[in-house]
Coordinates of C-alpha atoms in Angstrom, one line a residue:
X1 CA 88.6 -1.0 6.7
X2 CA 90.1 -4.6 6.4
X3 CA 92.6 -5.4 7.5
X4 CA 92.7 -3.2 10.5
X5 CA 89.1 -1.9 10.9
X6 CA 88.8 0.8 13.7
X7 CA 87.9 -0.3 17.4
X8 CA 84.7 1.2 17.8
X9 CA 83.8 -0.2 14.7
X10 CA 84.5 -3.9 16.1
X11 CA 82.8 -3.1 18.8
X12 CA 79.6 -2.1 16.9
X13 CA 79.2 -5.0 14.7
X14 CA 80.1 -7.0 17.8
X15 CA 77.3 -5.6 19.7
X16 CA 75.1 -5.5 16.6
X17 CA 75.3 -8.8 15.7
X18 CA 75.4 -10.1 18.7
X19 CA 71.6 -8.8 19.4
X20 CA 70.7 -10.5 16.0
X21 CA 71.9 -13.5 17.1
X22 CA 69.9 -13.2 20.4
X23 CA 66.9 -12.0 18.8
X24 CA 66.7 -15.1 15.2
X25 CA 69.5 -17.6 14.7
X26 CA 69.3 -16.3 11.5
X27 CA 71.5 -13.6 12.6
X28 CA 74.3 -16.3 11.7
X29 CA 74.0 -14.3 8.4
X30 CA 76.5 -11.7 9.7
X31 CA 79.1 -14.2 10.3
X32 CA 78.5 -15.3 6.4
X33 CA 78.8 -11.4 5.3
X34 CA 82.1 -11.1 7.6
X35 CA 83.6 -13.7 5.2
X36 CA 82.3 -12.4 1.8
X37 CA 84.0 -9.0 3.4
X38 CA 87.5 -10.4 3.5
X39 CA 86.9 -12.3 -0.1
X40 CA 86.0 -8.7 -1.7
X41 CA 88.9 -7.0 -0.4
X42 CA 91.7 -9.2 -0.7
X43 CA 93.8 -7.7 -2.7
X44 CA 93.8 -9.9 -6.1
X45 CA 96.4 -8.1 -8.0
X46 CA 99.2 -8.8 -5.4
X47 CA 100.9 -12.2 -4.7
X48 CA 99.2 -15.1 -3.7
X49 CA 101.1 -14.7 0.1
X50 CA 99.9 -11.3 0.5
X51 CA 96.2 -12.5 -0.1
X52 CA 96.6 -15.4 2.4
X53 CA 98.3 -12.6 4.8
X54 CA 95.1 -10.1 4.0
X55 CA 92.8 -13.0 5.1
X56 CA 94.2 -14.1 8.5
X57 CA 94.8 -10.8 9.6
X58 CA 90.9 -9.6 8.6
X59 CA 90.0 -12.5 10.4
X60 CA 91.7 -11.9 13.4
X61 CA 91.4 -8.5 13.4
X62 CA 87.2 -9.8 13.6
X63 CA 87.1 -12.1 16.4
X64 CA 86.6 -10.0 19.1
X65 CA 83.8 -9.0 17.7
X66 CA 82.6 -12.6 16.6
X67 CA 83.5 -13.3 20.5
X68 CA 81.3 -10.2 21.9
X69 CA 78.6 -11.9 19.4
X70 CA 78.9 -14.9 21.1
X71 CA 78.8 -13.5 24.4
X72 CA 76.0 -11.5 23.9
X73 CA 73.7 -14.5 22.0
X74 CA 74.8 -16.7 25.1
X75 CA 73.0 -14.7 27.5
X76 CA 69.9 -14.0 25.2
X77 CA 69.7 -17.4 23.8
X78 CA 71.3 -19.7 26.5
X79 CA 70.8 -23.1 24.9
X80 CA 73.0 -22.0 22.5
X81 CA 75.6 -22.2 24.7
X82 CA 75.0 -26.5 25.7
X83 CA 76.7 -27.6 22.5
X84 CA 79.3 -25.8 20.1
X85 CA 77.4 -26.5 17.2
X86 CA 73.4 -25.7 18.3
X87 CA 73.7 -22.4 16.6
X88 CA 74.2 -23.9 13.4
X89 CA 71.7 -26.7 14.3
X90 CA 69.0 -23.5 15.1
X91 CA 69.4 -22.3 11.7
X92 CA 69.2 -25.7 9.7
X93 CA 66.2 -26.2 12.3
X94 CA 64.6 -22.6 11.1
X95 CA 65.7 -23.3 7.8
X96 CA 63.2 -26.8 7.5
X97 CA 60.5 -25.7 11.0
X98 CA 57.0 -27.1 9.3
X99 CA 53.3 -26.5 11.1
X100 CA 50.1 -26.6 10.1
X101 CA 49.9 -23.0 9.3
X102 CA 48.2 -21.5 5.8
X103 CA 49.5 -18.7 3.6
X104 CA 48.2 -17.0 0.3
X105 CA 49.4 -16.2 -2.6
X106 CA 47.4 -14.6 -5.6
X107 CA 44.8 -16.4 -4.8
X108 CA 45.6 -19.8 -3.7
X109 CA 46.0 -21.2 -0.4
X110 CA 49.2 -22.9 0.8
X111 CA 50.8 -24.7 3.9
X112 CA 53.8 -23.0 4.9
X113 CA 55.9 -25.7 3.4
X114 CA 54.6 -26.0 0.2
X115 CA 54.7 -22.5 -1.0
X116 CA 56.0 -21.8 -4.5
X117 CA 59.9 -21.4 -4.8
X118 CA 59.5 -18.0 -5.4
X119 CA 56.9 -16.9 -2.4
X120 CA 59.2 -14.7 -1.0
X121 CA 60.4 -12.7 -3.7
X122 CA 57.2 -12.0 -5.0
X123 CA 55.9 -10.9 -1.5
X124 CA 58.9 -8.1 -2.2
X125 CA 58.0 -7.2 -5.5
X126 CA 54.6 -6.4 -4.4
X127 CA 55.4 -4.8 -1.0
X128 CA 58.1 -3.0 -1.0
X129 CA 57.6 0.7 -2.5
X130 CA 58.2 0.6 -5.9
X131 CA 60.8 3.8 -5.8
X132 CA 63.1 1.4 -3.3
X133 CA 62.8 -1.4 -5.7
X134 CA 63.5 1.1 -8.5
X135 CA 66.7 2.4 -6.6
X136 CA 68.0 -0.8 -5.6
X137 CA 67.4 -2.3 -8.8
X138 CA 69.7 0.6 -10.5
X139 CA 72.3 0.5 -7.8
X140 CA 73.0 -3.3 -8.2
X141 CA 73.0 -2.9 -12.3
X142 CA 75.1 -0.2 -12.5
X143 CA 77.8 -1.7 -10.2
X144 CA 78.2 -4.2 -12.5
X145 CA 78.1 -2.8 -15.5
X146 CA 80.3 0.7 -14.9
X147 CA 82.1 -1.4 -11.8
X148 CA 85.5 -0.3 -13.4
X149 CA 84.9 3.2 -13.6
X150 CA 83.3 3.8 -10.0
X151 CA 86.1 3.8 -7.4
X152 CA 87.0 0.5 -6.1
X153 CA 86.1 0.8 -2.7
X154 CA 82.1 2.6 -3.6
X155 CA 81.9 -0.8 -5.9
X156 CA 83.4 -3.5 -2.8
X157 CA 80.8 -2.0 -0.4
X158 CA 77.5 -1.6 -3.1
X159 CA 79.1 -5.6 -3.9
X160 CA 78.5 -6.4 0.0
X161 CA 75.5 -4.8 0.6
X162 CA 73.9 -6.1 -2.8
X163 CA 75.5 -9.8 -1.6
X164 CA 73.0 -9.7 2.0
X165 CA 70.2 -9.3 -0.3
X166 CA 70.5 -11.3 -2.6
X167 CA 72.4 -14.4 -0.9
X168 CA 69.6 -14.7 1.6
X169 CA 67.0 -14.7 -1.3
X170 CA 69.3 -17.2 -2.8
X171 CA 69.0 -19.9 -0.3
X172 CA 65.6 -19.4 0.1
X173 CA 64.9 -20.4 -3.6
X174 CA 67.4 -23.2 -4.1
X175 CA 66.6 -25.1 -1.0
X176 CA 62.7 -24.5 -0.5
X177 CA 62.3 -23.4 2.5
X178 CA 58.9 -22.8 4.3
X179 CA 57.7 -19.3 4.4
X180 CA 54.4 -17.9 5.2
X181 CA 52.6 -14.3 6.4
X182 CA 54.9 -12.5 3.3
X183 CA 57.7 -11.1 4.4
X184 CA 57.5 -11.6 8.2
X185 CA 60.8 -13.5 8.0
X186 CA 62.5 -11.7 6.0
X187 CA 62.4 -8.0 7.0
X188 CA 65.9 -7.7 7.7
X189 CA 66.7 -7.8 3.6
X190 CA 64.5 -4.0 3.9
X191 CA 67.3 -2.0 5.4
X192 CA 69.9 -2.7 3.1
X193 CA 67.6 -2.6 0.2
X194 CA 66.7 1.1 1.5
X195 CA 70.6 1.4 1.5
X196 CA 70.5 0.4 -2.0
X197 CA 67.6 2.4 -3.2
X198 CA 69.4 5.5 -1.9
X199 CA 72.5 5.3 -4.0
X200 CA 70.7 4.1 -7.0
X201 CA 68.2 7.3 -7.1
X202 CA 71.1 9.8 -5.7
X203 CA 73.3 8.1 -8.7
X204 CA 70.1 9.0 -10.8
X205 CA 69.8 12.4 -9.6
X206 CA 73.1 13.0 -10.3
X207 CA 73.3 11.6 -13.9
X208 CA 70.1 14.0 -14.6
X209 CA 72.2 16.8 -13.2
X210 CA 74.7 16.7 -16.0
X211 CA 71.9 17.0 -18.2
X212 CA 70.8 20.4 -16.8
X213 CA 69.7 21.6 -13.8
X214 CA 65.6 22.0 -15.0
X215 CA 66.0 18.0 -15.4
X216 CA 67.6 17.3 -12.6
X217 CA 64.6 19.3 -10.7
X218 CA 62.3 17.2 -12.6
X219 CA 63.5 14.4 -11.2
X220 CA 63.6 15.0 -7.8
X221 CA 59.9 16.6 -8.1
X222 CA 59.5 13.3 -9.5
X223 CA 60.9 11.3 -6.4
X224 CA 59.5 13.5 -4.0
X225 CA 56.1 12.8 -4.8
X226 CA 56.5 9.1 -4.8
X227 CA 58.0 9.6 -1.2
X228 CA 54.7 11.9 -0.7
X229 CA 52.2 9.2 -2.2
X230 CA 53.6 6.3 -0.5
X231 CA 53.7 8.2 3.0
X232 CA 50.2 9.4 2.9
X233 CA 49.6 5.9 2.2
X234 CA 50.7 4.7 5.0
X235 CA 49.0 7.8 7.0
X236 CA 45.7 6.6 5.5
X237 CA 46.5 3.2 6.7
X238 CA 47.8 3.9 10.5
X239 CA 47.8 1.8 12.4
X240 CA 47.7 -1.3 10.5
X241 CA 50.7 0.2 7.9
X242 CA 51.7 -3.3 7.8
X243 CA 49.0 -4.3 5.4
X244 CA 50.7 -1.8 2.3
X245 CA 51.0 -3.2 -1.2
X246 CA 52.6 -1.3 -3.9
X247 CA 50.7 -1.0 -7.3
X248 CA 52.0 -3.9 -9.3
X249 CA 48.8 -5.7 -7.6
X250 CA 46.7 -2.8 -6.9
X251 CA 47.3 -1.5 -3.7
X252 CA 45.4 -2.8 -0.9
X253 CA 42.5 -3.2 -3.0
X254 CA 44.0 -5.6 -5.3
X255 CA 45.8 -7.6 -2.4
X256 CA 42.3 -7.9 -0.6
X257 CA 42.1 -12.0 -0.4
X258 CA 44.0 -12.8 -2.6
X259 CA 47.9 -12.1 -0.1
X260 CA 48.3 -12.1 3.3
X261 CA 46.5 -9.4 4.9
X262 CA 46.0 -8.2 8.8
X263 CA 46.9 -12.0 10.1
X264 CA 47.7 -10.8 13.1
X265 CA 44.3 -9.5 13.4
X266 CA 45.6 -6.2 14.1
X267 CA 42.3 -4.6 13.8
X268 CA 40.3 -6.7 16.5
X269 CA 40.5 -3.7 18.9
X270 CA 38.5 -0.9 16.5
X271 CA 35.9 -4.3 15.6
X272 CA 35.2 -4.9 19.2
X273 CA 35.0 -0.8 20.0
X274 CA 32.2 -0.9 17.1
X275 CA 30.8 -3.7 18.8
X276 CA 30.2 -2.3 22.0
X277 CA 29.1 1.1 20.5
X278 CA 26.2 -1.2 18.3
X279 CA 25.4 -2.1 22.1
X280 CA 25.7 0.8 23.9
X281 CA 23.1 2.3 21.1
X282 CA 20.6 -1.1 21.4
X283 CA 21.2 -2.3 24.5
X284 CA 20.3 0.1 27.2
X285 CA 16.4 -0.1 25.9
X286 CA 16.8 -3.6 27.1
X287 CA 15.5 -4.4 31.0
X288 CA 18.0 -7.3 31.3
X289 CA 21.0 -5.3 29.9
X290 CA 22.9 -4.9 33.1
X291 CA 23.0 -8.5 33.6
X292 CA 22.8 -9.5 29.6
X293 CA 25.8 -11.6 28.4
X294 CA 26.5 -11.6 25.0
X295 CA 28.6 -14.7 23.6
X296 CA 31.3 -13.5 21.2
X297 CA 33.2 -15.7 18.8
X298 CA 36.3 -14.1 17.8
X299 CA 38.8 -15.5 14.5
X300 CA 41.8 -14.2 16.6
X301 CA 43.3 -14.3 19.8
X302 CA 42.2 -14.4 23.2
X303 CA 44.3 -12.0 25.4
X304 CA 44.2 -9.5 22.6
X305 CA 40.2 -9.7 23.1
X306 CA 40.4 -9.1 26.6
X307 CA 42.3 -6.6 27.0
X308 CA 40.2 -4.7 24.5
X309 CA 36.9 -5.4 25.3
X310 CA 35.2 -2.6 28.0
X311 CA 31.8 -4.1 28.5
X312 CA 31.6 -6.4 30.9
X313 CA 28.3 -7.8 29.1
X314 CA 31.2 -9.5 26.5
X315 CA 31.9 -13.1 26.6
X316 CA 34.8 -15.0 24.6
X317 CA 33.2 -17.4 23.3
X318 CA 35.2 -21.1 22.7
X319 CA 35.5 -22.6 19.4
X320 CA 33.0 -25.4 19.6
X321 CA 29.9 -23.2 20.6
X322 CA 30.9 -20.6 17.6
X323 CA 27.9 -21.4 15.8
X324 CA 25.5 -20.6 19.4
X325 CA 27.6 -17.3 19.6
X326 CA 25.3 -14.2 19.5
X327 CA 28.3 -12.1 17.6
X328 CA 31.1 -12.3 15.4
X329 CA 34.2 -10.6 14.7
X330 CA 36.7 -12.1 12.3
X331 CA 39.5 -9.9 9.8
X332 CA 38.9 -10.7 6.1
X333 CA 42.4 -13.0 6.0
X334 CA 42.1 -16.0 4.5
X335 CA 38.4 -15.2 4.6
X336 CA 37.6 -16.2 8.0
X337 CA 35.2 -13.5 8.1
X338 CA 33.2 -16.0 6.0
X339 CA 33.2 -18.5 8.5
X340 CA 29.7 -17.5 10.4
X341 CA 27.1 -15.8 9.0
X342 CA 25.4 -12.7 10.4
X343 CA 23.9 -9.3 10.1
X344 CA 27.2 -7.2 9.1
X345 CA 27.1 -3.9 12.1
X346 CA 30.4 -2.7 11.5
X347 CA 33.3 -3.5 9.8
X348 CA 37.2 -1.8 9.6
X349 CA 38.1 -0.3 6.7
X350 CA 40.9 1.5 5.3
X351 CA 41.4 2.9 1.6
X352 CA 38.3 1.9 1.2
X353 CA 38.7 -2.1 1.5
X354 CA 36.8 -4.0 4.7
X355 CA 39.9 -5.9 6.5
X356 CA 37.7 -6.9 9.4
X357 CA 33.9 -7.1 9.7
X358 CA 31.6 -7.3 13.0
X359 CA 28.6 -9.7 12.8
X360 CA 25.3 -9.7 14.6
X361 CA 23.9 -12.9 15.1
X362 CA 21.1 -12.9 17.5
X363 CA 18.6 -13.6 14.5
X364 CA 20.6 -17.4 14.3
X365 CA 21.3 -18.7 17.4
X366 CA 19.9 -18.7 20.7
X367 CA 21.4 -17.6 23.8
X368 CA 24.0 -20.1 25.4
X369 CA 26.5 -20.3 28.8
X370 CA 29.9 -19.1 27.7
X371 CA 32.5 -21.2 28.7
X372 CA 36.6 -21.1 28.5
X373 CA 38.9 -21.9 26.4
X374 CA 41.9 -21.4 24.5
X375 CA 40.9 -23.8 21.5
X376 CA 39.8 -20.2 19.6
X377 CA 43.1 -19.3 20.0
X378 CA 45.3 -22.2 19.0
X379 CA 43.4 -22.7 15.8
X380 CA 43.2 -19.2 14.6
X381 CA 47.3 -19.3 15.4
X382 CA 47.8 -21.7 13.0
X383 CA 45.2 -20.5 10.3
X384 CA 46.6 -17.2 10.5
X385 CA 50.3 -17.7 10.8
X386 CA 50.8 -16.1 14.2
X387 CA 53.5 -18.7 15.5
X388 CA 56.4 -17.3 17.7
X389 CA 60.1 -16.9 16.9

């Protein structure tokens, strides 16, 4: 606790945070929370002296861990280290990076930097599980309203915790930024608001409690089967658990082109497995089928392609002889399944929606030389959002 917080706890957050900072400059956050830590528990009832006295000895009580934060995002991140301010000039740079990448939302197709004010927190309300909205949603109302009659310290920490949601949220919304592929930026606000969840619903469980002990059973039957649902969900959905929606839009089935779905194309290995079993079932008949090449043109990446593909009889095929290719595999985000036409052979499905189809199109084209290239791959990257840190 500030002022003095314990050793290994400085060393923690030091370590911690120092790995953020390594890994996204937006790990600069932590730094922030330090300082809304100190505000919260000054001690505002005492004399303005003993507040100033609280402050400076929280803060130094927190620079060796701000210095083993440093140390640590030096030797993950070394340009960092060329000017005392690039850190901060990383995150305004993050906070305003533009390319030509494409997003959706309900529908409607936007570059990263013109998304709606509100992209990301709708992304949340329609992808986090409803019971964790639910929960944090109760934690951060009662704080406030019963703040006086919870202890002190329960109502500093919920105050923190509620304060990394929301701030980050925050200065997405005032300032615009660009955002794109849902939440792919934002996944660090999902811990604490699983924090958040679980002292709203164990609040909830207890208020239900004083009620009687048949209620409070209800309830957490209640809460155990939304657990249940949402984990069989994501069963049903392995490996691509990514691509969960909760039910304010329908599940899956509702989010199906209209939100960001598999962009990392995620399911290109099980379309080009389906592929090469259409041709291990067709091909063999064929006299030439030892020596046959087949052209493929893939909406996705290349190295993911290679390593997947098993028959040597598969060719990548480059983006400007897509419409000579003699197949087609392409995930159904931002309909770039739609971009070739073909005889459908396969296609990835999961809860009962297609998120990636496998295309036949011998009947179209005529067989062409495959050649090399890693145009495919650049321009899916930027249709798709897969850009790197």
């Amino acid at each position: 606790l500030l002022p003095s917080p314990r050793a290994g706890d400085i060393a923690a957050f030091g370590l911690l945070a120092g790995a953020a900072l390594g890994e996204r400059v937006i790990g600069l956050l932590l730094v922030i929370f330090v300082g809304f830590a100190i505000v919260l528990y000054l001690p505002w009832l005492g004399y303005r002296r003993t507040r100033l006295r609280f402050a400076v000895k929280s803060f130094v009580s927190m620079l060796p861990a701000l210095t083993l934060a440093y140390v640590i995002m030096i030797l993950a991140w070394p340009w960092a280290a060329l000017a005392p301010l690039n850190p901060i000039r990383g995150l305004l740079a993050f906070s305003e990076f533009n390319y030509s990448i494409r997003t959706i939302l309900v529908g409607q197709i936007y570059e990263m930097a013109n998304v709606p004010r509100l992209y990301v927190l709708i992304y949340i309300a329609i992808r986090v599980p409803l019971l964790m909205l639910f929960g944090a949603a109760l934690t951060m109302i009662s704080a406030q309203l019963l703040g006086r009659a919870s202890s002190s310290q329960q109502h500093r920490e919920i105050t923190l915790i509620s304060l990394m949601v929301i701030f980050p949220l925050a200065c997405q919304v005032i300032w615009h930024g660009p955002a794109f592929t849902g939440l792919r930026h934002f996944l660090f606000l999902i811990p604490a608001l699983a924090v958040l969840a679980g002292i709203g619903l164990d609040k909830a469980l207890a208020a239900l409690k004083t009620r009687g002990r048949m209620v409070a059973s209800g309830g957490l039957a209640i809460i155990t089967a939304c657990f249940l649902w949402d984990a069989v969900t994501l069963i049903r959905l392995h490996p691509y658990e990514y691509l969960f929606y909760n039910s304010l839009v329908g599940g899956l089935e509702g989010a199906s082109r209209r939100y960001d779905l598999d962009y990392w194309f995620s399911s290109m290995p099980e379309a080009i497995n389906q592929l090469e079993a259409y041709l291990r079932r067709t091909g063999p008949g064929d006299a030439n089928w030892p020596t046959q090449v087949y052209s493929v043109a893939v909406c996705g990446e290349r190295l993911p392609f290679e390593k997947a593909v098993t028959l040597p009889q598969l060719h990548w095929d480059f983006m400007p002889e897509w419409k000579q290719s003699q197949f087609f595999i392409a995930p159904t985000q931002l309909n770039c399944d739609r971009d070739l036409d073909g005889e459908i052979i396969g296609a990835v499905e999961r809860l009962g929606v297609t998120i990636a189809y496998v295309k036949d199109r011998r009947a179209l084209t005529r067989p062409v030389a495959t050649a090399t290239s890693d145009h495919a791959s650049a321009e899916y990257s930027l249709k798709s959002g897969t850009v790197a840190k």
